[in-house]
Coordinates of C-alpha atoms in Angstrom, one line a residue:
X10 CA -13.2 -38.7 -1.2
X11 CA -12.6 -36.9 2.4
X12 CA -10.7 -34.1 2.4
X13 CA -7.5 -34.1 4.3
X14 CA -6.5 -32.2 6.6
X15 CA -3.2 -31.8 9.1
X16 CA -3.6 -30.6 12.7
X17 CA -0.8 -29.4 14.4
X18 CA -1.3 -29.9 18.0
X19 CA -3.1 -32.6 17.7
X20 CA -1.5 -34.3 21.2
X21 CA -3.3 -31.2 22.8
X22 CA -5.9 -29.6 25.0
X23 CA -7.7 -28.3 22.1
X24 CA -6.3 -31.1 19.5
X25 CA -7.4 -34.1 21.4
X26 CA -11.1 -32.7 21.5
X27 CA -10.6 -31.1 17.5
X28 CA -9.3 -34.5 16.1
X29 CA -12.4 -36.8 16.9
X30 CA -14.2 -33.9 15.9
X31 CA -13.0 -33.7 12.5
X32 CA -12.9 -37.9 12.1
X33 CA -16.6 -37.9 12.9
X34 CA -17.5 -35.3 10.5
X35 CA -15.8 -37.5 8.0
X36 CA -12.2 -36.3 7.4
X37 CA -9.0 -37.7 7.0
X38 CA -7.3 -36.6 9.9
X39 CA -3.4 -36.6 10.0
X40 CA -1.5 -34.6 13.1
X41 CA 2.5 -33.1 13.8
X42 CA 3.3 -32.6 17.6
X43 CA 6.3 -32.5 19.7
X44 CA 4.6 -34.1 22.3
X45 CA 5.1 -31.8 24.9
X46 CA 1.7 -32.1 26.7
X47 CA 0.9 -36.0 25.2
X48 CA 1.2 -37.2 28.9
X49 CA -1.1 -34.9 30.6
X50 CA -4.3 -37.4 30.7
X51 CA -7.2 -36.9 32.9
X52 CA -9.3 -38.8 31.7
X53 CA -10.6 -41.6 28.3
X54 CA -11.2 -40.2 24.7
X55 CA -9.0 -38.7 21.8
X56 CA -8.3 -40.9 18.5
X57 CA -4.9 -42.3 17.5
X58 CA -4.4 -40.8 14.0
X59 CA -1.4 -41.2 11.8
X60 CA 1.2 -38.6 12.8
X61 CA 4.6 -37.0 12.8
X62 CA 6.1 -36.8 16.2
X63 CA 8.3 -33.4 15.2
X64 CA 9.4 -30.0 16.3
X65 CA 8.0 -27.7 13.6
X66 CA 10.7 -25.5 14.2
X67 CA 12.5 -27.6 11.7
X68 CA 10.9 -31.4 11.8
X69 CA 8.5 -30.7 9.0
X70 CA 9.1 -30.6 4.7
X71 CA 7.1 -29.8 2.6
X72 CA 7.3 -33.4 1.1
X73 CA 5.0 -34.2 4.5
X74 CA 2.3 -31.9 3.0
X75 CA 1.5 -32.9 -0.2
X76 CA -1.5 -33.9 -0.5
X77 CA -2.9 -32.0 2.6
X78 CA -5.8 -30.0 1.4
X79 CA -6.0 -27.7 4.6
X80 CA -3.6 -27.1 7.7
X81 CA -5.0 -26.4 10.8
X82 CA -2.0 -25.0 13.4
X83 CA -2.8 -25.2 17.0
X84 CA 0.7 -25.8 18.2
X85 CA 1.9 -23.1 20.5
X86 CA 3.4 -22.4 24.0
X87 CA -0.4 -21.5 24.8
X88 CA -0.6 -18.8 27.8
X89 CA 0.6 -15.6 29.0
X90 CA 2.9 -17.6 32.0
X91 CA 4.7 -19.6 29.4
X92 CA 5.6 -16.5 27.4
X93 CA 6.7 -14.5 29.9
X94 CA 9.0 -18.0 31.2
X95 CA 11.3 -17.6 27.9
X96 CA 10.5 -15.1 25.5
X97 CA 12.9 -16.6 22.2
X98 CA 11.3 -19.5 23.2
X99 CA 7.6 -18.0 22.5
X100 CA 9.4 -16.3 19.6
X101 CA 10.3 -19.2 17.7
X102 CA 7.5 -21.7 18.3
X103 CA 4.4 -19.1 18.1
X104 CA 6.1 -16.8 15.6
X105 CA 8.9 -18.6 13.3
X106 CA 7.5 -22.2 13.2
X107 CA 4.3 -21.3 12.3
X108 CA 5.8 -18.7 9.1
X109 CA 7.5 -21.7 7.9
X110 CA 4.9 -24.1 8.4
X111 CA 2.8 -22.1 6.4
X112 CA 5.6 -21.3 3.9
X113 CA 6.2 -25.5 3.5
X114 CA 2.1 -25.5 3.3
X115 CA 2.0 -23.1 0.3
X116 CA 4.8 -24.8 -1.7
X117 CA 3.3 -28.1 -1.0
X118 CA -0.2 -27.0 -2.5
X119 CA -2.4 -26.8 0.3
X120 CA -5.1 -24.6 -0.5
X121 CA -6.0 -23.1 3.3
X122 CA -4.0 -22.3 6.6
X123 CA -6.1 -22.0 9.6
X124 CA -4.2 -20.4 12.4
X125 CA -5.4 -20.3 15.7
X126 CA -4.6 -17.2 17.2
X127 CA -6.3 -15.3 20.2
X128 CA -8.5 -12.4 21.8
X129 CA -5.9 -12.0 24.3
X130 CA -4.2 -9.7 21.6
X131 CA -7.0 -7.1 22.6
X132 CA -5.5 -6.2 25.9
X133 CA -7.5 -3.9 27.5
X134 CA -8.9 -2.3 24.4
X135 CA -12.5 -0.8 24.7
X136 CA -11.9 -1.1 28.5
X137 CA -14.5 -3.5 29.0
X138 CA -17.0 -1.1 28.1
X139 CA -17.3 -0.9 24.1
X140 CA -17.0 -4.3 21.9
X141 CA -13.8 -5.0 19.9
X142 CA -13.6 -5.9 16.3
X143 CA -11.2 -7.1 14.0
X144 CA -10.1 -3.9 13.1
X145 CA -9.9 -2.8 16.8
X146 CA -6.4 -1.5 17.8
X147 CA -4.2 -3.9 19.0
X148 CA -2.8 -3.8 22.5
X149 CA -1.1 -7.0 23.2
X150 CA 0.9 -6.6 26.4
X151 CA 2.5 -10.3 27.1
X152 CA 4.8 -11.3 24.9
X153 CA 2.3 -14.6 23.8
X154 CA 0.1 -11.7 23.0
X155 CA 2.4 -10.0 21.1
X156 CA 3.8 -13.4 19.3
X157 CA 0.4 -13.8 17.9
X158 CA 0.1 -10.4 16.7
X159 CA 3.5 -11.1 14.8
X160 CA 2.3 -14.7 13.2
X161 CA -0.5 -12.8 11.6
X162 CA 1.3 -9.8 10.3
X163 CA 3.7 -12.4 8.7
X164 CA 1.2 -14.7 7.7
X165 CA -1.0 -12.0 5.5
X166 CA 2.1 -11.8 3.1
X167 CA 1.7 -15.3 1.7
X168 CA -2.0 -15.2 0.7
X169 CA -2.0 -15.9 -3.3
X170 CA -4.6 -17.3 -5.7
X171 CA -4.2 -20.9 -4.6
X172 CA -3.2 -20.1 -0.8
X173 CA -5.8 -18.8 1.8
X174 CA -4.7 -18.4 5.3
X175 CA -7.4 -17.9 7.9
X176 CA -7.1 -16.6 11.3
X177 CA -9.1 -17.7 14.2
X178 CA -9.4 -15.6 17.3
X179 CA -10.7 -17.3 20.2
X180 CA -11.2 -16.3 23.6
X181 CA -10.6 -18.1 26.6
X182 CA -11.5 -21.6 26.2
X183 CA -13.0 -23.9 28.4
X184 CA -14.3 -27.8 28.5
X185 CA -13.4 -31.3 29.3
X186 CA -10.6 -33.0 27.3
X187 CA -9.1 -36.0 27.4
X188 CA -5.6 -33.9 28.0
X189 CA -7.3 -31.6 30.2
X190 CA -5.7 -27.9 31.4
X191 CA -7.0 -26.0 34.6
X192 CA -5.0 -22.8 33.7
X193 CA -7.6 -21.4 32.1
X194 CA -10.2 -19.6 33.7
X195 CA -13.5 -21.4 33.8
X196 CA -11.2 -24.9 34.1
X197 CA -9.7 -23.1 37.5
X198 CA -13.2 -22.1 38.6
X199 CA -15.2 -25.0 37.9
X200 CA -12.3 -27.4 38.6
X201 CA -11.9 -25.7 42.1
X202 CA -15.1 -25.9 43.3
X203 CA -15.5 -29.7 42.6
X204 CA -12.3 -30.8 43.8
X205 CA -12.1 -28.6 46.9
X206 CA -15.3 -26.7 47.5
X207 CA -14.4 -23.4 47.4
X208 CA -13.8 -20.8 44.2
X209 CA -11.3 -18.1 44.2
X210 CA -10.8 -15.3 42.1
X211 CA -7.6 -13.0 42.8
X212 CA -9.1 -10.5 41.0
X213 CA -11.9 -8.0 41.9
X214 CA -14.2 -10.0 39.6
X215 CA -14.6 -7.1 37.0
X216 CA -12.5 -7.8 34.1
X217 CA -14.5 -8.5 30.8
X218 CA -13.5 -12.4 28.9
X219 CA -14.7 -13.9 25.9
X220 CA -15.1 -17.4 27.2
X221 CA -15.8 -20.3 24.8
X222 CA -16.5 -23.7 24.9
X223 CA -13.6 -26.1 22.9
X224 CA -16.4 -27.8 21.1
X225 CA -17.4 -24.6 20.0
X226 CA -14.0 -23.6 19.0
X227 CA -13.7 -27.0 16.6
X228 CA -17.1 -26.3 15.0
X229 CA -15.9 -22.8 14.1
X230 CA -12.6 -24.4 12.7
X231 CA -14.9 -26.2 10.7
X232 CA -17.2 -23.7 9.6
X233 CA -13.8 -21.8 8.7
X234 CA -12.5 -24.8 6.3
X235 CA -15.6 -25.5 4.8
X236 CA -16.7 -21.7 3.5
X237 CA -16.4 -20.4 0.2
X238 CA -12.7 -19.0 -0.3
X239 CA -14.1 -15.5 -0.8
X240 CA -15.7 -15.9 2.7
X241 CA -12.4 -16.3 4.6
X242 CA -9.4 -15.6 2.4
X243 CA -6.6 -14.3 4.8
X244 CA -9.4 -12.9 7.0
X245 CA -9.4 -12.6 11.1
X246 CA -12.6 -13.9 12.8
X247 CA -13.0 -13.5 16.6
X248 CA -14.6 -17.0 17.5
X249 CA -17.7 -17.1 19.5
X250 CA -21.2 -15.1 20.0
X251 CA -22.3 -12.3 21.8
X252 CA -23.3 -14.4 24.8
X253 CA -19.8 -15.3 25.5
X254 CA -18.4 -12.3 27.0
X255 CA -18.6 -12.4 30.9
X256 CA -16.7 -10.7 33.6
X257 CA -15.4 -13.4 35.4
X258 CA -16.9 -12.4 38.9
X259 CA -20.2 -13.3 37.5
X260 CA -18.8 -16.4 36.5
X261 CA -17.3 -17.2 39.5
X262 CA -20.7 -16.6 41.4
X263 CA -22.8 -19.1 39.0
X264 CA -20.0 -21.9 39.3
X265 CA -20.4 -21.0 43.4
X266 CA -24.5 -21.3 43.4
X267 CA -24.0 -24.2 40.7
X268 CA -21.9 -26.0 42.9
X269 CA -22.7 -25.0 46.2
X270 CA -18.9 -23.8 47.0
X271 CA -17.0 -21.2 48.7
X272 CA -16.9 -17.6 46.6
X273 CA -14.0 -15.7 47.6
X274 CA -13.2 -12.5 45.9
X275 CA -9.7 -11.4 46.8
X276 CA -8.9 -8.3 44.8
X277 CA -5.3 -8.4 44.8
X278 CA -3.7 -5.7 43.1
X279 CA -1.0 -7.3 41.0
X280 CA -4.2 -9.7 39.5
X281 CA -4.6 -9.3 35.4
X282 CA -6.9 -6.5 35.3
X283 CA -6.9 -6.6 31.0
X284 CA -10.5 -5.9 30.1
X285 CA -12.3 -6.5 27.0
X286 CA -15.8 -7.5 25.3
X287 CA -16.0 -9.1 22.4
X288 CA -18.1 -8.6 18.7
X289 CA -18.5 -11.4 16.6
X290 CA -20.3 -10.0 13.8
X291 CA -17.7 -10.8 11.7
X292 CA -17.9 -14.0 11.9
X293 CA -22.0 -14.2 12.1
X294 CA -21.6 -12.2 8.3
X295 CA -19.3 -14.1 6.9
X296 CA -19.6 -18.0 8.6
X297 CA -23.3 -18.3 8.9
X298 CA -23.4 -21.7 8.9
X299 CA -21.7 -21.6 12.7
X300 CA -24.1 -21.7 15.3
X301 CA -22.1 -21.3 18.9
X302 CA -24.1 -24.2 21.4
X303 CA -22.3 -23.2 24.5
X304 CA -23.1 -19.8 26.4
X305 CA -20.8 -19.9 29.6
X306 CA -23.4 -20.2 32.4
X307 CA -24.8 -23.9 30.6
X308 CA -21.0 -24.4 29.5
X309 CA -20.0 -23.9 33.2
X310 CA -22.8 -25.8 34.8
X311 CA -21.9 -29.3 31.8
X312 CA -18.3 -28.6 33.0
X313 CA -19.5 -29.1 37.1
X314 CA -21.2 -32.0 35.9
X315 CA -18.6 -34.1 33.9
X316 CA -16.1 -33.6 36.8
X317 CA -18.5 -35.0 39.3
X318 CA -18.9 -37.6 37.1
X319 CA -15.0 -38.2 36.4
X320 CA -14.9 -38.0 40.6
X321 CA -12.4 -35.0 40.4
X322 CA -10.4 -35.3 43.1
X323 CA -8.3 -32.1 45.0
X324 CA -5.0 -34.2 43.7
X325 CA -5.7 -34.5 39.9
X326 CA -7.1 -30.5 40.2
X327 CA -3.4 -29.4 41.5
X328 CA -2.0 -32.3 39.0
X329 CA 1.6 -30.5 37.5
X330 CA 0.4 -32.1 34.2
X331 CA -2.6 -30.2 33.8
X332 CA -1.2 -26.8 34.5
X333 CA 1.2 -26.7 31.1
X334 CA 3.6 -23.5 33.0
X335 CA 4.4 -26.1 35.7
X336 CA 4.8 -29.2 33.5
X337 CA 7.2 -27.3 31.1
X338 CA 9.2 -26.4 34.2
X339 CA 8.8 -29.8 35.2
X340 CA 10.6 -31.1 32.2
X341 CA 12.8 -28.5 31.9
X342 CA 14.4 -29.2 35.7
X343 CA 14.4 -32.9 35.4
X344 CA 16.2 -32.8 32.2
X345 CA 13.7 -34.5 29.7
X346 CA 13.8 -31.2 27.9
X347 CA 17.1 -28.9 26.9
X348 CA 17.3 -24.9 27.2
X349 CA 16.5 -25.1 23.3
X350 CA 12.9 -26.5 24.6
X351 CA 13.8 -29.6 22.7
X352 CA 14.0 -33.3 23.7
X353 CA 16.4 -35.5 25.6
X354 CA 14.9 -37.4 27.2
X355 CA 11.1 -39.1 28.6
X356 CA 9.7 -36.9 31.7
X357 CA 8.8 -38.6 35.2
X358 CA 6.1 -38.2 37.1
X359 CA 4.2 -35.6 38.1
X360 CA 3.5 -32.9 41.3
X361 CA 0.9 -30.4 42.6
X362 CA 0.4 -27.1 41.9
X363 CA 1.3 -23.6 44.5
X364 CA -1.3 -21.2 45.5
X365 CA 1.0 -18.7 43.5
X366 CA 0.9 -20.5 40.4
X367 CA -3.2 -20.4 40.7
X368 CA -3.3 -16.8 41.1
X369 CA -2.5 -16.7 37.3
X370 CA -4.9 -18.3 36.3
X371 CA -7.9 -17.3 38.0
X372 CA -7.4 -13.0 37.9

C-alpha cells in the first residue's frame, strides 16, 4: 500500500512542483493550504489532490491526520520582504502554526515531520569564505530568518520514539513551476533577460548563495522520508551539493552570455550583502541515496530555455502574482485579506511590479 503523506503548501511554488513529484513516485498525496498564492499561474502542470483549504494557524485537528504516515510542511510567508512587511504575522505562520501542526501530527501518529526550513538562517556566517555546517553559528538577521531558527528550536522538543521531525535547509531555490515566483534570485535573473533583454544585479555581484533547483529540493524531501529513522531523526540537513554555491555575479554573467542580454552590475550600497557558502556533507553521509541533478550554470541555461519556450513576455515577468510581497499587498489593499492575514473575500486581478520592489530580489 502507498504511504501517505500530507503536504502543506501544496497550492505553492515549491508544492505545485513537489506534489506531482510525490504522485509519480507512487504516493498518496493529500495537501492543507490557505490558498494565498493558488492564483499565481504562469503556466500548465500541478495535480488536483484531495485537500483542506485551511489556515493552519487553527484550521487543522488532529482528527485530519490520522492516518498520515509523514507530514511534509512547506507553508510559510517565504522571503525576507514578507517578514520584514508584518513581523507577528511571520511569527505566527512560520513559528506557531508549524509547533502545532507538528504537535496535532504527533498525537495523530504520524511517524515523521519534514520541515522545510532555510540557509538564509546562516547570515553572513563564514563570510563567504569558509563553508557552513549544521553546527555553524547561527546569524539570522531578518525576522523570516530568525522565524525559522525559532520553528526548529521548538520543533527538536517533540522528537520521541514514534515521532521523527526532520529539517530541511535549502538554499535559494530556483525552476519553472506551474505557480511560478521571480523573487528569487536566479527566477529574477533568468526571468529578466528573456522577458526584457537585460540582467541586473543591485549588488556588486560578490555575495556567496547556495542555489538549488526545486526538483532537486523534492528529490531531497524524498530521500529525507524514505531513509532509515536513525539516518534523520530530528536532524538538520543543508539541501544541495557542493556545486551549488555561486556568487551571484557569476551567475548573472552566464544567464547574460547564455542569453545574449544586457549585464549591469549596479553595486548599490543598501543591496543584501549576507554572504555564505555552503557544506553538504551532511547530507552526502547521511542521505546517500540523493544525487543533486541540477548545478546552477545547466539549472540556469534549462530555466532560459523553458521561458523561451513558454514565450515569456516583459508583462507576465513584472506580473504582481508572481512576486508573493506584492501579491500579499495586493490582497491586503483590495480587502480580500484582513490585518489578521486571513480571508474575506476572492482577490482581483493583478498589476506589475516597481524597479524598487526588484532590487530585493536581485542583491
Amino acid at each position: 500500500m502507498a504511504k501517505r503523506i500530507l503536504i502543506t503548501g501544496h497550492r505553492g511554488y515549491i508544492g505545485s512542483v513537489m506534489v506531482p513529484h510525490f504522485l509519480k513516485a507512487g504516493y498518496e498525496v493529500h495537501g492543507a493550504d490557505t490558498g494565498f498564492f493558488e492564483r499565481c499561474v504562469l503556466g500548465p502542470g500541478g495535480e488536483e489532490i484531495a485537500g483542506h483549504s485551511v489556515d493552519l494557524r487553527d484550521g487543522l485537528t488532529a482528527r485530519d491526520l490520522e492516518g498520515v504516515d509523514a507530514v511534509i510542511h512547506l507553508a510559510a510567508l517565504s522571503n525576507d520582504p514578507i517578514g520584514n512587511l508584518n513581523e507577528r504575522w511571520t511569527r505566527e505562520i512560520n513559528g506557531g502554526a508549524t509547533v502545532r501542526l507538528a504537535l496535532l501530527a504527533r498525537e495523530a501518529g504520524v511517524a515523521r515531520f519534514l520541515f522545510s526550513s532555510s540557509c538564509i538562517m546562516y547570515g553572513a556566517s563564514g563570510g563567504g569564505t569558509s563553508e557552513v555546517d549544521e553546527n555553524a553559528p547561527l546569524d539570522p538577521r531578518t525576522q523570516y530568518a530568525r522565524s525559522k531558527v525559532d520553528a526548529e528550536n521548538a520543533l527538536r522538543p517533540l522528537a520521541s520514539a514514534s515521532f521523527s521531525p526532520v529539517y530541511l535547509r535549502n538554499g535559494t531555490i530556483y525552476g519553472l513551476s506551474p505557480r511560478m515566483r521571480f523573487d528569487t534570485v536566479l527566477n529574477s535573473l533568468a526571468g529578466s533577460a528573456v522577458a526584457m533583454g537585460e540582467v541586473r544585479v543591485f549588488s556588486d555581484g560578490k555575495p556567496w548563495r547556495p542555489v538549488v533547483h526545486v526538483d532537486d529540493v523534492c528529490a531531497a524531501f524524498q530521500s529525507a522520508l524514505e531513509a532509515p529513522r536513525e539516518a534523520i531523526h530530528n536532524e538538520a540537513f543543508n539541501v544541495g551539493a557542493a556545486m551549488v554555491n555561486v556568487q551571484i555575479g557569476a551567475l548573472a554573467h552566464h544567464v547574460a552570455e547564455v542569453t545574449g542580454a544586457d549585464l549591469e552590475l549596479l553595486a548599490q550600497p543598501d543591496a543584501d550583502q549576507r554572504t555564505y557558502r555552503t557544506s553538504f556533507a551532511k547530507i552526502a553521509r547521511h542521505l546517500p541515496d540523493f544525487r543533486l541533478q541540477w548545478s546552477p550554470r545547466a539549472g540556469a541555461e534549462r530555466l532560459v530555455r523553458e521561458f523561451r519556450a513558454l514565450g515569456l513576455s516583459r508583462g507576465q515577468f513584472d506580473d504582481t502574482r508572481f512576486t508573493r510581497l506584492r501579491w500579499l499587498r495586493k490582497l491586503l489593499e483590495e480587502g480580500a485579506l484582513g490585518e489578521d492575514l486571513r480571508w474575506r473575500r476572492q482577490p482581483q486581478a493583478a498589476g506589475h511590479a516597481t524597479e524598487s520592489e526588484l532590487r530585493e530580489v536581485t542583491a
